[in-house]
PDB file of C-alpha atoms in Angstrom:
ATOM      1  CA  MET A  21      64.044 119.134 -31.369  1.00  0.00           C
ATOM      2  CA  ARG A  22      63.015 115.522 -30.666  1.00  0.00           C
ATOM      3  CA  SER A  23      66.256 114.129 -32.064  1.00  0.00           C
ATOM      4  CA  VAL A  24      68.298 116.481 -29.824  1.00  0.00           C
ATOM      5  CA  PHE A  25      66.270 115.360 -26.828  1.00  0.00           C
ATOM      6  CA  ARG A  26      66.765 111.673 -27.776  1.00  0.00           C
ATOM      7  CA  MET A  27      70.514 112.218 -28.196  1.00  0.00           C
ATOM      8  CA  PHE A  28      70.650 113.882 -24.787  1.00  0.00           C
ATOM      9  CA  ILE A  29      68.778 110.972 -23.162  1.00  0.00           C
ATOM     10  CA  LEU A  30      71.021 108.431 -24.914  1.00  0.00           C
ATOM     11  CA  LEU A  31      74.170 110.266 -23.841  1.00  0.00           C
ATOM     12  CA  ALA A  32      72.971 110.612 -20.226  1.00  0.00           C
ATOM     13  CA  SER A  33      72.035 106.914 -20.077  1.00  0.00           C
ATOM     14  CA  THR A  34      75.448 105.897 -21.417  1.00  0.00           C
ATOM     15  CA  LEU A  35      77.233 108.049 -18.820  1.00  0.00           C
ATOM     16  CA  VAL A  36      75.132 106.539 -16.011  1.00  0.00           C
ATOM     17  CA  LEU A  37      75.908 102.987 -17.164  1.00  0.00           C
ATOM     18  CA  ILE A  38      79.638 103.737 -17.458  1.00  0.00           C
ATOM     19  CA  GLU A  39      79.685 105.259 -13.960  1.00  0.00           C
ATOM     20  CA  CYS A  40      77.824 102.286 -12.446  1.00  0.00           C
ATOM     21  CA  LYS A  41      80.046  99.804 -14.247  1.00  0.00           C
ATOM     22  CA  SER A  42      83.267 101.444 -13.106  1.00  0.00           C
ATOM     23  CA  HIS A  43      82.262 101.114  -9.430  1.00  0.00           C
ATOM     24  CA  GLN A  44      81.481  97.425  -9.887  1.00  0.00           C
ATOM     25  CA  GLU A  45      84.808  96.745 -11.587  1.00  0.00           C
ATOM     26  CA  ASN A  46      86.779  98.584  -8.909  1.00  0.00           C
ATOM     27  CA  PRO A  47      85.276  97.843  -5.464  1.00  0.00           C
ATOM     28  CA  THR A  48      88.238  99.521  -3.715  1.00  0.00           C
ATOM     29  CA  SER A  49      86.902 102.885  -4.836  1.00  0.00           C
ATOM     30  CA  VAL A  50      84.319 102.701  -2.037  1.00  0.00           C
ATOM     31  CA  THR A  51      85.457 104.850   0.873  1.00  0.00           C
ATOM     32  CA  PRO A  52      84.734 103.760   4.455  1.00  0.00           C
ATOM     33  CA  GLU A  53      82.074 105.697   6.308  1.00  0.00           C
ATOM     34  CA  ASN A  54      82.776 107.815   9.344  1.00  0.00           C
ATOM     35  CA  PRO A  55      79.296 107.658  10.939  1.00  0.00           C
ATOM     36  CA  SER A  56      78.216 109.919  13.756  1.00  0.00           C
ATOM     37  CA  ALA A  57      75.660 107.351  14.975  1.00  0.00           C
ATOM     38  CA  LEU A  58      75.075 103.599  14.816  1.00  0.00           C
ATOM     39  CA  ARG A  59      71.454 102.475  15.207  1.00  0.00           C
ATOM     40  CA  LEU A  60      71.445  99.378  17.423  1.00  0.00           C
ATOM     41  CA  ASN A  61      67.664  98.908  17.395  1.00  0.00           C
ATOM     42  CA  TYR A  62      64.531 101.008  17.111  1.00  0.00           C
ATOM     43  CA  ASP A  63      65.198 103.030  20.279  1.00  0.00           C
ATOM     44  CA  VAL A  64      68.921 102.676  21.105  1.00  0.00           C
ATOM     45  CA  VAL A  65      71.640 104.567  19.233  1.00  0.00           C
ATOM     46  CA  TYR A  66      75.377 104.713  19.766  1.00  0.00           C
ATOM     47  CA  TYR A  67      76.866 108.130  18.990  1.00  0.00           C
ATOM     48  CA  THR A  68      80.456 107.714  17.855  1.00  0.00           C
ATOM     49  CA  GLY A  69      81.314 111.399  17.956  1.00  0.00           C
ATOM     50  CA  GLY A  70      82.663 110.890  14.445  1.00  0.00           C
ATOM     51  CA  HIS A  71      85.722 109.116  15.878  1.00  0.00           C
ATOM     52  CA  SER A  72      84.966 105.708  14.364  1.00  0.00           C
ATOM     53  CA  VAL A  73      85.367 104.408  10.838  1.00  0.00           C
ATOM     54  CA  LEU A  74      82.807 101.791   9.848  1.00  0.00           C
ATOM     55  CA  LEU A  75      84.602  98.719   8.495  1.00  0.00           C
ATOM     56  CA  ASN A  76      81.706  96.281   8.244  1.00  0.00           C
ATOM     57  CA  SER A  77      78.031  96.133   9.183  1.00  0.00           C
ATOM     58  CA  GLY A  78      74.974  94.049   8.601  1.00  0.00           C
ATOM     59  CA  ARG A  79      72.546  91.576   9.994  1.00  0.00           C
ATOM     60  CA  LEU A  80      74.046  89.070  12.356  1.00  0.00           C
ATOM     61  CA  PHE A  81      70.902  86.905  12.205  1.00  0.00           C
ATOM     62  CA  ALA A  82      67.102  87.222  12.387  1.00  0.00           C
ATOM     63  CA  ARG A  83      66.750  90.468  14.361  1.00  0.00           C
ATOM     64  CA  GLY A  84      70.335  91.128  15.329  1.00  0.00           C
ATOM     65  CA  LEU A  85      72.708  93.749  13.971  1.00  0.00           C
ATOM     66  CA  PHE A  86      76.438  94.221  14.111  1.00  0.00           C
ATOM     67  CA  TYR A  87      78.924  96.947  13.316  1.00  0.00           C
ATOM     68  CA  GLU A  88      82.694  96.607  13.166  1.00  0.00           C
ATOM     69  CA  CYS A  89      84.486  99.919  13.591  1.00  0.00           C
ATOM     70  CA  LYS A  90      88.025 101.187  13.750  1.00  0.00           C
ATOM     71  CA  VAL A  91      88.535 103.905  16.361  1.00  0.00           C
ATOM     72  CA  SER A  92      90.165 106.963  14.809  1.00  0.00           C
ATOM     73  CA  ASP A  93      90.445 108.900  18.089  1.00  0.00           C
ATOM     74  CA  THR A  94      94.134 108.942  18.977  1.00  0.00           C
ATOM     75  CA  ASN A  95      93.342 109.488  22.679  1.00  0.00           C
ATOM     76  CA  SER A  96      91.601 106.111  22.933  1.00  0.00           C
ATOM     77  CA  ASN A  97      93.365 102.956  24.120  1.00  0.00           C
ATOM     78  CA  PHE A  98      91.045 100.953  21.879  1.00  0.00           C
ATOM     79  CA  GLU A  99      91.855 100.504  18.212  1.00  0.00           C
ATOM     80  CA  SER A 100      88.588  98.882  17.161  1.00  0.00           C
ATOM     81  CA  PHE A 101      85.291  97.556  18.477  1.00  0.00           C
ATOM     82  CA  ARG A 102      82.321  95.475  17.445  1.00  0.00           C
ATOM     83  CA  ALA A 103      78.823  96.590  18.443  1.00  0.00           C
ATOM     84  CA  SER A 104      76.014  94.019  18.303  1.00  0.00           C
ATOM     85  CA  SER A 105      72.399  93.844  19.312  1.00  0.00           C
ATOM     86  CA  TYR A 106      70.240  90.773  19.499  1.00  0.00           C
ATOM     87  CA  THR A 107      67.104  89.525  21.234  1.00  0.00           C
ATOM     88  CA  GLU A 108      66.799  86.919  23.962  1.00  0.00           C
ATOM     89  CA  ASP A 109      65.092  84.438  21.625  1.00  0.00           C
ATOM     90  CA  ASN A 110      68.029  84.304  19.203  1.00  0.00           C
ATOM     91  CA  SER A 111      70.915  84.483  21.674  1.00  0.00           C
ATOM     92  CA  ASN A 112      72.142  81.051  20.561  1.00  0.00           C
ATOM     93  CA  ASP A 113      73.070  82.561  17.198  1.00  0.00           C
ATOM     94  CA  PHE A 114      75.236  85.290  18.720  1.00  0.00           C
ATOM     95  CA  ARG A 115      78.990  84.694  18.489  1.00  0.00           C
ATOM     96  CA  GLN A 116      81.462  86.573  20.667  1.00  0.00           C
ATOM     97  CA  LEU A 117      84.804  87.774  19.316  1.00  0.00           C
ATOM     98  CA  VAL A 118      86.547  85.456  21.792  1.00  0.00           C
ATOM     99  CA  SER A 119      84.892  82.136  22.604  1.00  0.00           C
ATOM    100  CA  GLU A 120      83.978  81.299  26.190  1.00  0.00           C
ATOM    101  CA  THR A 121      86.522  78.447  26.095  1.00  0.00           C
ATOM    102  CA  ASP A 122      89.304  80.904  25.248  1.00  0.00           C
ATOM    103  CA  GLN A 123      88.029  83.380  27.843  1.00  0.00           C
ATOM    104  CA  ALA A 124      88.460  80.724  30.533  1.00  0.00           C
ATOM    105  CA  LYS A 125      92.192  80.576  29.678  1.00  0.00           C
ATOM    106  CA  PHE A 126      92.800  84.239  30.596  1.00  0.00           C
ATOM    107  CA  ASN A 127      95.218  84.751  33.497  1.00  0.00           C
ATOM    108  CA  SER A 128      93.311  87.698  34.921  1.00  0.00           C
ATOM    109  CA  ARG A 129      89.551  87.863  34.497  1.00  0.00           C
ATOM    110  CA  GLN A 130      87.261  90.539  35.875  1.00  0.00           C
ATOM    111  CA  PHE A 131      83.508  91.049  35.951  1.00  0.00           C
ATOM    112  CA  GLN A 132      82.365  94.566  36.774  1.00  0.00           C
ATOM    113  CA  TYR A 133      78.906  96.108  37.011  1.00  0.00           C
ATOM    114  CA  PHE A 134      78.090  99.739  36.229  1.00  0.00           C
ATOM    115  CA  PRO A 135      74.725 101.508  36.668  1.00  0.00           C
ATOM    116  CA  MET A 136      72.775 102.426  33.557  1.00  0.00           C
ATOM    117  CA  GLY A 137      69.451 104.216  33.064  1.00  0.00           C
ATOM    118  CA  GLU A 138      66.061 102.690  33.798  1.00  0.00           C
ATOM    119  CA  ASN A 139      67.321 100.864  36.920  1.00  0.00           C
ATOM    120  CA  SER A 140      69.562  98.579  34.892  1.00  0.00           C
ATOM    121  CA  ARG A 141      73.268  97.879  34.815  1.00  0.00           C
ATOM    122  CA  ALA A 142      75.989  97.119  32.311  1.00  0.00           C
ATOM    123  CA  THR A 143      78.148  94.067  32.808  1.00  0.00           C
ATOM    124  CA  VAL A 144      81.766  94.324  31.729  1.00  0.00           C
ATOM    125  CA  PHE A 145      83.997  91.282  31.329  1.00  0.00           C
ATOM    126  CA  SER A 146      87.692  91.838  30.796  1.00  0.00           C
ATOM    127  CA  GLY A 147      90.565  89.436  30.636  1.00  0.00           C
ATOM    128  CA  CYS A 148      94.157  89.269  29.487  1.00  0.00           C
ATOM    129  CA  ALA A 149      96.515  86.488  28.488  1.00  0.00           C
ATOM    130  CA  LYS A 150     100.256  86.653  28.051  1.00  0.00           C
ATOM    131  CA  GLY A 151     101.303  85.239  24.727  1.00  0.00           C
ATOM    132  CA  SER A 152     104.427  85.620  22.696  1.00  0.00           C
ATOM    133  CA  GLY A 153     105.207  89.314  22.893  1.00  0.00           C
ATOM    134  CA  ALA A 154     102.721  91.776  24.369  1.00  0.00           C
ATOM    135  CA  GLU A 155      99.769  90.836  26.547  1.00  0.00           C
ATOM    136  CA  LYS A 156      96.528  90.341  24.567  1.00  0.00           C
ATOM    137  CA  CYS A 157      93.277  91.483  26.175  1.00  0.00           C
ATOM    138  CA  TYR A 158      89.571  91.157  25.460  1.00  0.00           C
ATOM    139  CA  VAL A 159      86.820  93.376  26.862  1.00  0.00           C
ATOM    140  CA  ARG A 160      83.056  92.796  26.489  1.00  0.00           C
ATOM    141  CA  TRP A 161      80.399  95.305  27.573  1.00  0.00           C
ATOM    142  CA  GLU A 162      76.777  94.036  27.807  1.00  0.00           C
ATOM    143  CA  TRP A 163      73.548  95.834  28.613  1.00  0.00           C
ATOM    144  CA  GLN A 164      69.980  94.545  28.408  1.00  0.00           C
ATOM    145  CA  LYS A 165      67.051  96.850  27.670  1.00  0.00           C
ATOM    146  CA  GLU A 166      63.739  95.038  27.537  1.00  0.00           C
ATOM    147  CA  ALA A 167      64.191  92.031  25.216  1.00  0.00           C
ATOM    148  CA  PHE A 168      67.284  93.435  23.482  1.00  0.00           C
ATOM    149  CA  ILE A 169      70.856  92.749  24.548  1.00  0.00           C
ATOM    150  CA  PHE A 170      73.559  95.168  23.416  1.00  0.00           C
ATOM    151  CA  VAL A 171      77.167  94.021  23.284  1.00  0.00           C
ATOM    152  CA  PHE A 172      80.316  96.010  22.580  1.00  0.00           C
ATOM    153  CA  GLU A 173      83.543  94.023  22.305  1.00  0.00           C
ATOM    154  CA  THR A 174      87.165  94.789  21.635  1.00  0.00           C
ATOM    155  CA  GLN A 175      90.470  92.972  21.469  1.00  0.00           C
ATOM    156  CA  LEU A 176      93.682  94.844  22.064  1.00  0.00           C
ATOM    157  CA  GLU A 177      97.347  94.596  22.746  1.00  0.00           C
ATOM    158  CA  ASN A 178      97.913  95.863  26.291  1.00  0.00           C
ATOM    159  CA  LYS A 179     100.757  98.259  25.492  1.00  0.00           C
ATOM    160  CA  LYS A 180     100.258 100.373  28.628  1.00  0.00           C
ATOM    161  CA  GLY A 181     100.239  97.387  30.993  1.00  0.00           C
ATOM    162  CA  LEU A 182      96.813  98.234  32.466  1.00  0.00           C
ATOM    163  CA  GLY A 183      95.031  95.677  34.620  1.00  0.00           C
ATOM    164  CA  ALA A 184      91.891  93.892  33.428  1.00  0.00           C
ATOM    165  CA  ALA A 185      89.710  95.923  35.823  1.00  0.00           C
ATOM    166  CA  GLU A 186      91.166  99.224  34.565  1.00  0.00           C
ATOM    167  CA  LEU A 187      90.568  98.204  30.938  1.00  0.00           C
ATOM    168  CA  GLY A 188      86.990  97.200  31.785  1.00  0.00           C
ATOM    169  CA  LYS A 189      86.237 100.523  33.463  1.00  0.00           C
ATOM    170  CA  GLU A 190      87.801 102.487  30.610  1.00  0.00           C
ATOM    171  CA  PHE A 191      85.820 100.521  27.994  1.00  0.00           C
ATOM    172  CA  HIS A 192      82.600 101.104  29.956  1.00  0.00           C
ATOM    173  CA  GLU A 193      83.279 104.850  29.893  1.00  0.00           C
ATOM    174  CA  PHE A 194      84.127 104.642  26.166  1.00  0.00           C
ATOM    175  CA  VAL A 195      80.828 102.887  25.352  1.00  0.00           C
ATOM    176  CA  SER A 196      78.443 104.448  27.858  1.00  0.00           C
ATOM    177  CA  ARG A 197      79.172 108.045  26.845  1.00  0.00           C
ATOM    178  CA  GLY A 198      77.800 107.260  23.360  1.00  0.00           C
ATOM    179  CA  ILE A 199      74.761 105.089  24.239  1.00  0.00           C
ATOM    180  CA  LYS A 200      71.422 106.886  24.018  1.00  0.00           C
ATOM    181  CA  ALA A 201      68.090 105.169  24.647  1.00  0.00           C
ATOM    182  CA  PHE A 202      64.851 106.890  23.628  1.00  0.00           C
TER     183      PHE A 202
END
């Protein structure tokens, strides 16, 4: 009976090692996640509605987080977004998708402010620049809750010819419908 038990343990261990090894040899076998929620800090969550595929996530720096997602909702004008959270004391480490120098080169730039809970507001920056081909746009949504700053950013090709203000308002609606603070 003991030898059967030992053989079973040996066989099970071998199968576990083979399974673990095969995933390490073939990293493309990992499927992207389709999360329903992204935790931005201890009391703020972004609910994706299951319409986002997580491409990359991790720690941006000391207490900051980031998520890069592809939008799988075909009704959205946005193909992807990056969600980040950081604290005031490490804001120097935060890097935007488009540098402030490049943002200054946009032909049309808009700052908009939208009310949020707890007597706060979200700031939305949007800008577009005509390059070779279609117009390229960048939209950044920021909201501060206590010491944390939450940033959602996207870059897109302006296929519909919307103005920077229209893109900013649409991105605010896209982000704000998923933000929940507890």
